[in-house]
PDB file of C-alpha atoms in Angstrom:
ATOM      1  CA  MET A 124      -7.089   3.616 -16.816  1.00  0.00           C
ATOM      2  CA  GLN A 125      -4.574   0.601 -16.885  1.00  0.00           C
ATOM      3  CA  LYS A 126      -1.400   2.779 -16.139  1.00  0.00           C
ATOM      4  CA  GLN A 127      -3.325   3.853 -12.954  1.00  0.00           C
ATOM      5  CA  ILE A 128      -4.047   0.337 -11.926  1.00  0.00           C
ATOM      6  CA  SER A 129      -0.541  -0.657 -12.631  1.00  0.00           C
ATOM      7  CA  ASN A 130       0.742   1.923 -10.385  1.00  0.00           C
ATOM      8  CA  LEU A 131      -1.570   0.859  -7.379  1.00  0.00           C
ATOM      9  CA  ASP A 132      -0.208  -2.824  -7.900  1.00  0.00           C
ATOM     10  CA  LYS A 133       3.602  -1.392  -7.499  1.00  0.00           C
ATOM     11  CA  LEU A 134       2.752   0.355  -4.238  1.00  0.00           C
ATOM     12  CA  THR A 135       4.468  -0.761  -1.008  1.00  0.00           C
ATOM     13  CA  LEU A 136       3.794  -0.269   2.481  1.00  0.00           C
ATOM     14  CA  SER A 137       6.117   2.864   2.561  1.00  0.00           C
ATOM     15  CA  ASN A 138       3.498   4.764   0.109  1.00  0.00           C
ATOM     16  CA  ASP A 139       1.225   6.891   2.137  1.00  0.00           C
ATOM     17  CA  PHE A 140      -1.936   5.744   0.193  1.00  0.00           C
ATOM     18  CA  LEU A 141      -1.305   1.984   0.962  1.00  0.00           C
ATOM     19  CA  PHE A 142       0.002   2.591   4.453  1.00  0.00           C
ATOM     20  CA  LYS A 143      -3.213   4.391   5.329  1.00  0.00           C
ATOM     21  CA  HIS A 144      -5.515   1.671   4.170  1.00  0.00           C
ATOM     22  CA  VAL A 145      -3.408  -0.956   5.791  1.00  0.00           C
ATOM     23  CA  MET A 146      -3.448   0.988   9.232  1.00  0.00           C
ATOM     24  CA  LEU A 147      -7.277   1.344   8.816  1.00  0.00           C
ATOM     25  CA  ARG A 148      -7.392  -2.580   9.560  1.00  0.00           C
ATOM     26  CA  LYS A 149      -7.977  -2.483  13.164  1.00  0.00           C
ATOM     27  CA  ARG A 150      -6.358  -5.677  14.044  1.00  0.00           C
ATOM     28  CA  ILE A 151      -3.167  -4.753  12.416  1.00  0.00           C
ATOM     29  CA  CYS A 152      -3.147  -1.235  13.906  1.00  0.00           C
ATOM     30  CA  LYS A 153      -3.915  -2.107  17.268  1.00  0.00           C
ATOM     31  CA  HIS A 154      -1.466  -4.855  17.399  1.00  0.00           C
ATOM     32  CA  ILE A 155       1.552  -2.357  16.229  1.00  0.00           C
ATOM     33  CA  LEU A 156       0.465   0.051  19.050  1.00  0.00           C
ATOM     34  CA  GLU A 157       0.221  -2.917  21.629  1.00  0.00           C
ATOM     35  CA  GLU A 158       3.818  -4.163  20.315  1.00  0.00           C
ATOM     36  CA  LEU A 159       5.338  -0.666  20.254  1.00  0.00           C
ATOM     37  CA  LEU A 160       4.075   0.472  23.657  1.00  0.00           C
ATOM     38  CA  HIS A 161       4.274  -2.950  25.653  1.00  0.00           C
ATOM     39  CA  THR A 162       0.772  -2.618  26.563  1.00  0.00           C
ATOM     40  CA  GLN A 163      -2.918  -3.991  26.141  1.00  0.00           C
ATOM     41  CA  ILE A 164      -5.275  -1.822  24.299  1.00  0.00           C
ATOM     42  CA  ALA A 165      -9.002  -2.751  24.723  1.00  0.00           C
ATOM     43  CA  ASP A 166     -10.146  -1.307  21.526  1.00  0.00           C
ATOM     44  CA  ILE A 167      -9.312   1.683  18.985  1.00  0.00           C
ATOM     45  CA  THR A 168     -11.598   4.169  17.295  1.00  0.00           C
ATOM     46  CA  TYR A 169     -10.599   5.766  13.920  1.00  0.00           C
ATOM     47  CA  LEU A 170     -11.038   9.528  13.938  1.00  0.00           C
ATOM     48  CA  GLU A 171     -10.877  11.060  10.455  1.00  0.00           C
ATOM     49  CA  ALA A 172      -8.096   9.548   8.384  1.00  0.00           C
ATOM     50  CA  GLU A 173      -6.144  11.574   6.093  1.00  0.00           C
ATOM     51  CA  GLN A 174      -7.789  14.544   8.257  1.00  0.00           C
ATOM     52  CA  THR A 175      -6.449  18.023   7.447  1.00  0.00           C
ATOM     53  CA  ILE A 176      -6.647  20.190  10.522  1.00  0.00           C
ATOM     54  CA  ASP A 177      -6.884  23.956   9.898  1.00  0.00           C
ATOM     55  CA  VAL A 178      -7.241  25.598  13.397  1.00  0.00           C
ATOM     56  CA  TYR A 179      -7.061  29.302  12.051  1.00  0.00           C
ATOM     57  CA  PRO A 180      -7.814  30.411   8.529  1.00  0.00           C
ATOM     58  CA  ASP A 181      -4.373  31.586   8.007  1.00  0.00           C
ATOM     59  CA  SER A 182      -2.212  28.741   9.536  1.00  0.00           C
ATOM     60  CA  HIS A 183      -0.800  25.862   7.768  1.00  0.00           C
ATOM     61  CA  GLY A 184      -2.970  22.888   7.444  1.00  0.00           C
ATOM     62  CA  ILE A 185      -1.668  19.557   8.415  1.00  0.00           C
ATOM     63  CA  ARG A 186      -2.642  16.305   6.669  1.00  0.00           C
ATOM     64  CA  LEU A 187      -2.730  13.375   9.006  1.00  0.00           C
ATOM     65  CA  ASP A 188      -2.231   9.913   7.552  1.00  0.00           C
ATOM     66  CA  VAL A 189      -3.922   7.967  10.548  1.00  0.00           C
ATOM     67  CA  ARG A 190      -5.378   9.344  13.785  1.00  0.00           C
ATOM     68  CA  ILE A 191      -6.830   6.970  16.132  1.00  0.00           C
ATOM     69  CA  ALA A 192      -8.056   7.212  20.000  1.00  0.00           C
ATOM     70  CA  ASP A 193      -8.036   4.077  22.210  1.00  0.00           C
ATOM     71  CA  ALA A 194     -10.682   3.028  24.817  1.00  0.00           C
ATOM     72  CA  ALA A 195      -8.683   5.218  27.408  1.00  0.00           C
ATOM     73  CA  ASN A 196      -9.098   8.206  25.099  1.00  0.00           C
ATOM     74  CA  THR A 197      -5.430   8.321  24.488  1.00  0.00           C
ATOM     75  CA  HIS A 198      -5.062   9.711  20.871  1.00  0.00           C
ATOM     76  CA  TYR A 199      -2.427   8.278  18.193  1.00  0.00           C
ATOM     77  CA  ASN A 200      -1.370   9.994  15.007  1.00  0.00           C
ATOM     78  CA  LEU A 201       0.483   7.497  12.683  1.00  0.00           C
ATOM     79  CA  GLU A 202       2.902   8.809   9.939  1.00  0.00           C
ATOM     80  CA  MET A 203       4.930   7.236   7.102  1.00  0.00           C
ATOM     81  CA  GLN A 204       8.166   9.322   6.411  1.00  0.00           C
ATOM     82  CA  VAL A 205      10.287   7.983   3.474  1.00  0.00           C
ATOM     83  CA  LYS A 206      12.740  10.979   3.265  1.00  0.00           C
ATOM     84  CA  ASN A 207      14.402  13.243   5.671  1.00  0.00           C
ATOM     85  CA  PRO A 208      13.341  16.856   4.422  1.00  0.00           C
ATOM     86  CA  VAL A 209      15.754  19.638   4.629  1.00  0.00           C
ATOM     87  CA  ASN A 210      15.213  23.499   3.903  1.00  0.00           C
ATOM     88  CA  ARG A 211      17.919  24.052   1.412  1.00  0.00           C
ATOM     89  CA  ALA A 212      17.968  27.663   2.266  1.00  0.00           C
ATOM     90  CA  THR A 213      18.944  27.153   5.884  1.00  0.00           C
ATOM     91  CA  GLY A 214      20.187  23.511   5.535  1.00  0.00           C
ATOM     92  CA  LYS A 215      17.979  22.773   8.696  1.00  0.00           C
ATOM     93  CA  PHE A 216      16.051  19.305   9.026  1.00  0.00           C
ATOM     94  CA  LEU A 217      12.489  20.054   9.100  1.00  0.00           C
ATOM     95  CA  LEU A 218      11.258  16.926  10.762  1.00  0.00           C
ATOM     96  CA  PRO A 219      11.473  17.999  14.649  1.00  0.00           C
ATOM     97  CA  LYS A 220       9.704  21.168  14.212  1.00  0.00           C
ATOM     98  CA  ARG A 221       7.010  19.205  12.283  1.00  0.00           C
ATOM     99  CA  THR A 222       6.365  17.333  15.137  1.00  0.00           C
ATOM    100  CA  ARG A 223       6.004  20.268  17.124  1.00  0.00           C
ATOM    101  CA  TYR A 224       3.436  21.842  14.957  1.00  0.00           C
ATOM    102  CA  TYR A 225       1.625  18.705  14.787  1.00  0.00           C
ATOM    103  CA  GLN A 226       1.682  18.522  18.657  1.00  0.00           C
ATOM    104  CA  ALA A 227       0.343  21.847  18.619  1.00  0.00           C
ATOM    105  CA  MET A 228      -2.542  21.551  15.969  1.00  0.00           C
ATOM    106  CA  LEU A 229      -3.659  18.041  17.517  1.00  0.00           C
ATOM    107  CA  ASP A 230      -3.965  19.806  20.986  1.00  0.00           C
ATOM    108  CA  THR A 231      -5.736  22.942  19.831  1.00  0.00           C
ATOM    109  CA  ASP A 232      -8.203  20.647  17.667  1.00  0.00           C
ATOM    110  CA  MET A 233      -8.719  18.463  20.649  1.00  0.00           C
ATOM    111  CA  LEU A 234      -9.636  20.856  23.216  1.00  0.00           C
ATOM    112  CA  GLN A 235     -12.838  22.411  22.505  1.00  0.00           C
ATOM    113  CA  LYS A 236     -13.894  26.180  23.848  1.00  0.00           C
ATOM    114  CA  GLY A 237     -14.872  26.151  27.505  1.00  0.00           C
ATOM    115  CA  GLN A 238     -12.690  23.052  28.406  1.00  0.00           C
ATOM    116  CA  ASP A 239      -9.924  22.882  30.683  1.00  0.00           C
ATOM    117  CA  TYR A 240      -6.373  22.220  30.035  1.00  0.00           C
ATOM    118  CA  ASP A 241      -6.421  18.902  32.138  1.00  0.00           C
ATOM    119  CA  GLU A 242      -8.768  17.537  29.554  1.00  0.00           C
ATOM    120  CA  LEU A 243      -6.247  17.205  26.831  1.00  0.00           C
ATOM    121  CA  SER A 244      -5.976  13.562  25.900  1.00  0.00           C
ATOM    122  CA  PRO A 245      -2.460  11.704  26.210  1.00  0.00           C
ATOM    123  CA  THR A 246      -0.952  11.774  22.642  1.00  0.00           C
ATOM    124  CA  TYR A 247       1.357   9.883  20.593  1.00  0.00           C
ATOM    125  CA  ILE A 248       2.881  10.907  17.294  1.00  0.00           C
ATOM    126  CA  ILE A 249       4.597   7.972  15.712  1.00  0.00           C
ATOM    127  CA  PHE A 250       6.827   8.393  12.715  1.00  0.00           C
ATOM    128  CA  PHE A 251       7.744   5.489  10.703  1.00  0.00           C
ATOM    129  CA  CYS A 252      11.053   6.666   9.111  1.00  0.00           C
ATOM    130  CA  LEU A 253      12.978   4.964   6.260  1.00  0.00           C
ATOM    131  CA  PHE A 254      16.151   6.742   7.527  1.00  0.00           C
ATOM    132  CA  ASP A 255      17.992   6.924  10.677  1.00  0.00           C
ATOM    133  CA  PHE A 256      17.354  11.008  11.628  1.00  0.00           C
ATOM    134  CA  PHE A 257      19.513  11.030  14.738  1.00  0.00           C
ATOM    135  CA  GLN A 258      22.241   8.567  13.400  1.00  0.00           C
ATOM    136  CA  ASP A 259      22.433   6.731  16.542  1.00  0.00           C
ATOM    137  CA  SER A 260      21.034   3.381  15.036  1.00  0.00           C
ATOM    138  CA  GLN A 261      18.584   3.142  17.712  1.00  0.00           C
ATOM    139  CA  ARG A 262      15.397   1.141  16.367  1.00  0.00           C
ATOM    140  CA  ILE A 263      12.939   3.512  18.428  1.00  0.00           C
ATOM    141  CA  TYR A 264      13.659   7.168  19.593  1.00  0.00           C
ATOM    142  CA  THR A 265      10.996   8.220  22.066  1.00  0.00           C
ATOM    143  CA  PHE A 266      10.872  11.921  23.347  1.00  0.00           C
ATOM    144  CA  LYS A 267       9.094  13.314  26.320  1.00  0.00           C
ATOM    145  CA  LYS A 268      10.064  16.576  28.076  1.00  0.00           C
ATOM    146  CA  ARG A 269      12.525  16.376  30.920  1.00  0.00           C
ATOM    147  CA  CYS A 270      14.249  18.978  33.220  1.00  0.00           C
ATOM    148  CA  LEU A 271      17.856  19.660  31.700  1.00  0.00           C
ATOM    149  CA  GLU A 272      18.925  20.398  35.473  1.00  0.00           C
ATOM    150  CA  ASN A 273      17.617  17.164  36.686  1.00  0.00           C
ATOM    151  CA  MET A 274      16.744  14.498  34.198  1.00  0.00           C
ATOM    152  CA  ASN A 275      14.760  12.429  36.603  1.00  0.00           C
ATOM    153  CA  ILE A 276      12.043  15.117  36.686  1.00  0.00           C
ATOM    154  CA  GLU A 277       9.683  14.827  33.756  1.00  0.00           C
ATOM    155  CA  LEU A 278       7.225  17.290  32.552  1.00  0.00           C
ATOM    156  CA  ALA A 279       4.034  15.185  32.753  1.00  0.00           C
ATOM    157  CA  ASP A 280       2.351  16.889  29.808  1.00  0.00           C
ATOM    158  CA  GLU A 281       1.328  13.377  28.466  1.00  0.00           C
ATOM    159  CA  ALA A 282       2.739  14.131  24.986  1.00  0.00           C
ATOM    160  CA  VAL A 283       5.064  11.425  23.444  1.00  0.00           C
ATOM    161  CA  ILE A 284       6.938  11.655  20.104  1.00  0.00           C
ATOM    162  CA  MET A 285       8.423   8.516  18.677  1.00  0.00           C
ATOM    163  CA  PHE A 286      10.670   7.911  15.525  1.00  0.00           C
ATOM    164  CA  LEU A 287      10.870   4.406  14.460  1.00  0.00           C
ATOM    165  CA  ASN A 288      14.006   3.939  12.482  1.00  0.00           C
ATOM    166  CA  THR A 289      13.240   0.800  10.191  1.00  0.00           C
ATOM    167  CA  LEU A 290      17.012   0.736   9.739  1.00  0.00           C
ATOM    168  CA  GLY A 291      18.036   0.471  13.530  1.00  0.00           C
ATOM    169  CA  THR A 292      20.291  -2.102  14.867  1.00  0.00           C
ATOM    170  CA  LYS A 293      20.357  -0.752  18.703  1.00  0.00           C
ATOM    171  CA  GLY A 294      17.484  -1.383  21.282  1.00  0.00           C
ATOM    172  CA  ASP A 295      14.980  -4.014  21.756  1.00  0.00           C
ATOM    173  CA  VAL A 296      11.931  -4.128  19.964  1.00  0.00           C
ATOM    174  CA  SER A 297       9.255  -7.203  19.701  1.00  0.00           C
ATOM    175  CA  PRO A 298       9.936  -9.767  17.204  1.00  0.00           C
ATOM    176  CA  ASP A 299       6.559  -8.582  15.329  1.00  0.00           C
ATOM    177  CA  ILE A 300       7.900  -4.993  15.177  1.00  0.00           C
ATOM    178  CA  GLN A 301      11.326  -5.934  13.641  1.00  0.00           C
ATOM    179  CA  SER A 302       9.703  -8.131  11.111  1.00  0.00           C
ATOM    180  CA  LEU A 303       7.568  -5.164  10.260  1.00  0.00           C
ATOM    181  CA  PHE A 304      10.575  -2.948   9.814  1.00  0.00           C
ATOM    182  CA  ASP A 305      12.132  -5.816   7.630  1.00  0.00           C
ATOM    183  CA  TYR A 306       9.079  -5.826   5.600  1.00  0.00           C
ATOM    184  CA  ILE A 307       8.912  -1.948   5.283  1.00  0.00           C
ATOM    185  CA  ASN A 308      12.596  -1.861   4.226  1.00  0.00           C
ATOM    186  CA  SER A 309      12.807  -4.872   1.673  1.00  0.00           C
ATOM    187  CA  ASN A 310       9.152  -6.441   1.541  1.00  0.00           C
ATOM    188  CA  THR A 311      10.646  -9.450   3.392  1.00  0.00           C
ATOM    189  CA  ILE A 312       8.123 -11.746   5.088  1.00  0.00           C
ATOM    190  CA  ASN A 313       9.681 -13.554   7.919  1.00  0.00           C
ATOM    191  CA  SER A 314       6.815 -13.775  10.582  1.00  0.00           C
ATOM    192  CA  ASN A 315       3.051 -14.675  10.622  1.00  0.00           C
ATOM    193  CA  PHE A 316       2.326 -10.987  11.355  1.00  0.00           C
ATOM    194  CA  THR A 317       4.153  -9.633   8.230  1.00  0.00           C
ATOM    195  CA  ARG A 318       2.389 -12.602   6.254  1.00  0.00           C
ATOM    196  CA  GLU A 319      -0.810 -11.038   7.496  1.00  0.00           C
ATOM    197  CA  VAL A 320       0.092  -7.623   6.441  1.00  0.00           C
ATOM    198  CA  ALA A 321       1.112  -8.757   3.068  1.00  0.00           C
ATOM    199  CA  ASP A 322      -1.972 -10.923   2.473  1.00  0.00           C
ATOM    200  CA  THR A 323      -4.010  -7.512   3.868  1.00  0.00           C
ATOM    201  CA  ILE A 324      -2.208  -5.473   1.023  1.00  0.00           C
ATOM    202  CA  VAL A 325      -3.256  -7.882  -1.711  1.00  0.00           C
ATOM    203  CA  GLU A 326      -6.802  -7.847  -0.358  1.00  0.00           C
ATOM    204  CA  ILE A 327      -6.515  -3.959  -0.227  1.00  0.00           C
ATOM    205  CA  LYS A 328      -5.123  -3.829  -3.981  1.00  0.00           C
ATOM    206  CA  ASN A 329      -8.042  -6.163  -5.189  1.00  0.00           C
ATOM    207  CA  ASP A 330     -10.798  -4.173  -3.568  1.00  0.00           C
ATOM    208  CA  LYS A 331     -12.637  -2.582  -6.258  1.00  0.00           C
ATOM    209  CA  LYS A 332     -13.383   0.632  -3.958  1.00  0.00           C
ATOM    210  CA  VAL A 333      -9.691   1.026  -3.219  1.00  0.00           C
ATOM    211  CA  ARG A 334      -8.735   0.640  -6.800  1.00  0.00           C
ATOM    212  CA  ASP A 335     -11.502   3.271  -7.894  1.00  0.00           C
ATOM    213  CA  ALA A 336     -10.472   5.603  -5.099  1.00  0.00           C
ATOM    214  CA  TYR A 337      -6.660   5.240  -6.082  1.00  0.00           C
ATOM    215  CA  MET A 338      -7.642   5.893  -9.967  1.00  0.00           C
ATOM    216  CA  THR A 339      -9.706   9.188  -8.918  1.00  0.00           C
ATOM    217  CA  TYR A 340      -6.918  10.361  -6.919  1.00  0.00           C
ATOM    218  CA  GLU A 341      -4.331   9.872  -9.898  1.00  0.00           C
ATOM    219  CA  MET A 342      -6.805  11.439 -12.112  1.00  0.00           C
ATOM    220  CA  ARG A 343      -7.271  14.472  -9.725  1.00  0.00           C
ATOM    221  CA  MET A 344      -3.325  14.580  -9.533  1.00  0.00           C
ATOM    222  CA  LYS A 345      -3.100  14.829 -13.367  1.00  0.00           C
ATOM    223  CA  ASP A 346      -5.885  17.441 -13.460  1.00  0.00           C
ATOM    224  CA  LEU A 347      -4.109  19.596 -11.106  1.00  0.00           C
ATOM    225  CA  ARG A 348      -0.848  19.194 -12.535  1.00  0.00           C
ATOM    226  CA  ASP A 349      -2.254  20.147 -15.860  1.00  0.00           C
ATOM    227  CA  GLU A 350      -4.180  23.141 -14.775  1.00  0.00           C
ATOM    228  CA  ALA A 351      -1.434  24.368 -12.637  1.00  0.00           C
ATOM    229  CA  HIS A 352       1.069  23.922 -15.414  1.00  0.00           C
ATOM    230  CA  ALA A 353      -1.064  25.723 -17.834  1.00  0.00           C
ATOM    231  CA  GLU A 354      -1.659  28.805 -15.433  1.00  0.00           C
ATOM    232  CA  GLY A 355       2.080  28.848 -14.378  1.00  0.00           C
ATOM    233  CA  LEU A 356       3.365  28.559 -17.967  1.00  0.00           C
ATOM    234  CA  ALA A 357       1.366  31.550 -18.848  1.00  0.00           C
ATOM    235  CA  GLU A 358       2.570  33.622 -16.086  1.00  0.00           C
ATOM    236  CA  GLY A 359       6.200  32.517 -16.250  1.00  0.00           C
ATOM    237  CA  LYS A 360       6.095  33.374 -20.167  1.00  0.00           C
ATOM    238  CA  ALA A 361       4.530  36.551 -19.562  1.00  0.00           C
ATOM    239  CA  GLN A 362       7.270  37.277 -16.971  1.00  0.00           C
ATOM    240  CA  GLY A 363       9.979  36.147 -19.027  1.00  0.00           C
ATOM    241  CA  LEU A 364       8.933  38.208 -22.244  1.00  0.00           C
ATOM    242  CA  ALA A 365       8.574  41.401 -20.028  1.00  0.00           C
ATOM    243  CA  GLU A 366      12.172  41.163 -18.704  1.00  0.00           C
ATOM    244  CA  GLY A 367      13.222  40.153 -22.171  1.00  0.00           C
ATOM    245  CA  LYS A 368      15.788  37.472 -21.036  1.00  0.00           C
ATOM    246  CA  ALA A 369      16.047  33.918 -21.126  1.00  0.00           C
ATOM    247  CA  GLU A 370      16.629  33.695 -17.458  1.00  0.00           C
ATOM    248  CA  GLY A 371      13.338  35.351 -17.009  1.00  0.00           C
ATOM    249  CA  LEU A 372      11.585  32.187 -18.506  1.00  0.00           C
ATOM    250  CA  ALA A 373      13.587  30.068 -16.116  1.00  0.00           C
ATOM    251  CA  GLU A 374      12.704  32.299 -13.106  1.00  0.00           C
ATOM    252  CA  GLY A 375       9.104  32.421 -14.153  1.00  0.00           C
ATOM    253  CA  LYS A 376       8.987  28.492 -14.344  1.00  0.00           C
ATOM    254  CA  ALA A 377      10.534  28.256 -11.077  1.00  0.00           C
ATOM    255  CA  LYS A 378       7.834  30.677  -9.584  1.00  0.00           C
ATOM    256  CA  GLU A 379       5.187  28.603 -11.481  1.00  0.00           C
ATOM    257  CA  LYS A 380       6.441  25.523  -9.594  1.00  0.00           C
ATOM    258  CA  THR A 381       6.453  27.346  -6.091  1.00  0.00           C
ATOM    259  CA  ALA A 382       2.918  28.971  -6.751  1.00  0.00           C
ATOM    260  CA  THR A 383       1.437  25.448  -7.590  1.00  0.00           C
ATOM    261  CA  ALA A 384       3.122  23.970  -4.508  1.00  0.00           C
ATOM    262  CA  LYS A 385       1.503  26.534  -2.425  1.00  0.00           C
ATOM    263  CA  ARG A 386      -1.643  26.062  -3.947  1.00  0.00           C
ATOM    264  CA  LEU A 387      -1.656  22.333  -3.441  1.00  0.00           C
ATOM    265  CA  LEU A 388      -0.415  22.763   0.198  1.00  0.00           C
ATOM    266  CA  SER A 389      -3.362  24.807   1.138  1.00  0.00           C
ATOM    267  CA  MET A 390      -5.464  22.133  -0.400  1.00  0.00           C
ATOM    268  CA  GLY A 391      -4.059  19.546   2.150  1.00  0.00           C
ATOM    269  CA  LEU A 392      -2.079  17.531  -0.270  1.00  0.00           C
ATOM    270  CA  SER A 393       1.014  15.509   1.193  1.00  0.00           C
ATOM    271  CA  VAL A 394       4.514  16.782   0.572  1.00  0.00           C
ATOM    272  CA  GLU A 395       5.455  13.522  -1.558  1.00  0.00           C
ATOM    273  CA  ASP A 396       2.377  14.083  -3.674  1.00  0.00           C
ATOM    274  CA  ILE A 397       3.070  17.756  -4.539  1.00  0.00           C
ATOM    275  CA  ALA A 398       6.684  16.877  -5.378  1.00  0.00           C
ATOM    276  CA  LYS A 399       5.391  14.482  -7.768  1.00  0.00           C
ATOM    277  CA  VAL A 400       3.044  17.168  -9.259  1.00  0.00           C
ATOM    278  CA  THR A 401       5.384  19.786  -9.653  1.00  0.00           C
ATOM    279  CA  SER A 402       8.592  17.982 -10.312  1.00  0.00           C
ATOM    280  CA  LEU A 403      10.231  19.496  -7.511  1.00  0.00           C
ATOM    281  CA  SER A 404      12.080  17.505  -4.758  1.00  0.00           C
ATOM    282  CA  VAL A 405      10.473  16.623  -1.710  1.00  0.00           C
ATOM    283  CA  GLU A 406      12.988  18.883   0.010  1.00  0.00           C
ATOM    284  CA  GLN A 407      12.039  21.972  -1.886  1.00  0.00           C
ATOM    285  CA  VAL A 408       8.519  21.557  -1.128  1.00  0.00           C
ATOM    286  CA  GLU A 409       9.036  20.948   2.519  1.00  0.00           C
ATOM    287  CA  ALA A 410      11.001  24.354   2.432  1.00  0.00           C
ATOM    288  CA  ILE A 411       8.103  26.040   0.702  1.00  0.00           C
ATOM    289  CA  LYS A 412       5.701  24.745   3.336  1.00  0.00           C
ATOM    290  CA  ALA A 413       8.255  26.109   6.019  1.00  0.00           C
ATOM    291  CA  GLU A 414       8.112  29.574   4.740  1.00  0.00           C
TER     292      GLU A 414
END
């Protein structure tokens, strides 16, 4: 048990588990949204945190870190993205189309049968990225749909996607957002706001319910890893023996990891968690997810 506890103590804000729990503190999350969007928000309501949306039985489920609605019924999805996933088979980066899929699933889940399209709420999908996806050093990249023939014409579908580049040096952000970026990058506390975030993290880590939840999560991951390893290893050995070649075992081992990753994806686990369980890279898991 002590090992799991020490793992929790080492978590930083860039970790999905801790990021979710910090964003569940209403004052912090609301302040971040207000600073990013330069607006006052009367109140926010948490929808289901870490919700997995499966709109159709055979569709990919998406696991949302934090999903929020404000008093004006604008919906927000906040995600922490540590690495820049790429499909090794094609060389294509996966993040842009992931946002497209997230948006489609959010809209489909939001619009109940019989409702009109104009009842869709405004949405913001916000990724906190520890890398500069677009390589332009912008602190924030905000995307809305515009007409290529006349960029002054905006398609007012009220869907916004924001990539927050914590390493950015261009563009204006509020002092509190910059201090948050600094804290995410290096745990540097240089404002009252990041002091509040840091104190909140200490409080969260000392919360017995959170510690129990994290230990349960770690044990569940270990059980899944052991079970998947045993099943896959037997399958891989059988295939290797049938082929009668050493490379058969290697191929069987690779198929074991792929099968395990697919199984865990169907259960709604995050790419980062699956990579840890299977010893695959995050990029390999992203490629499996994209298949």
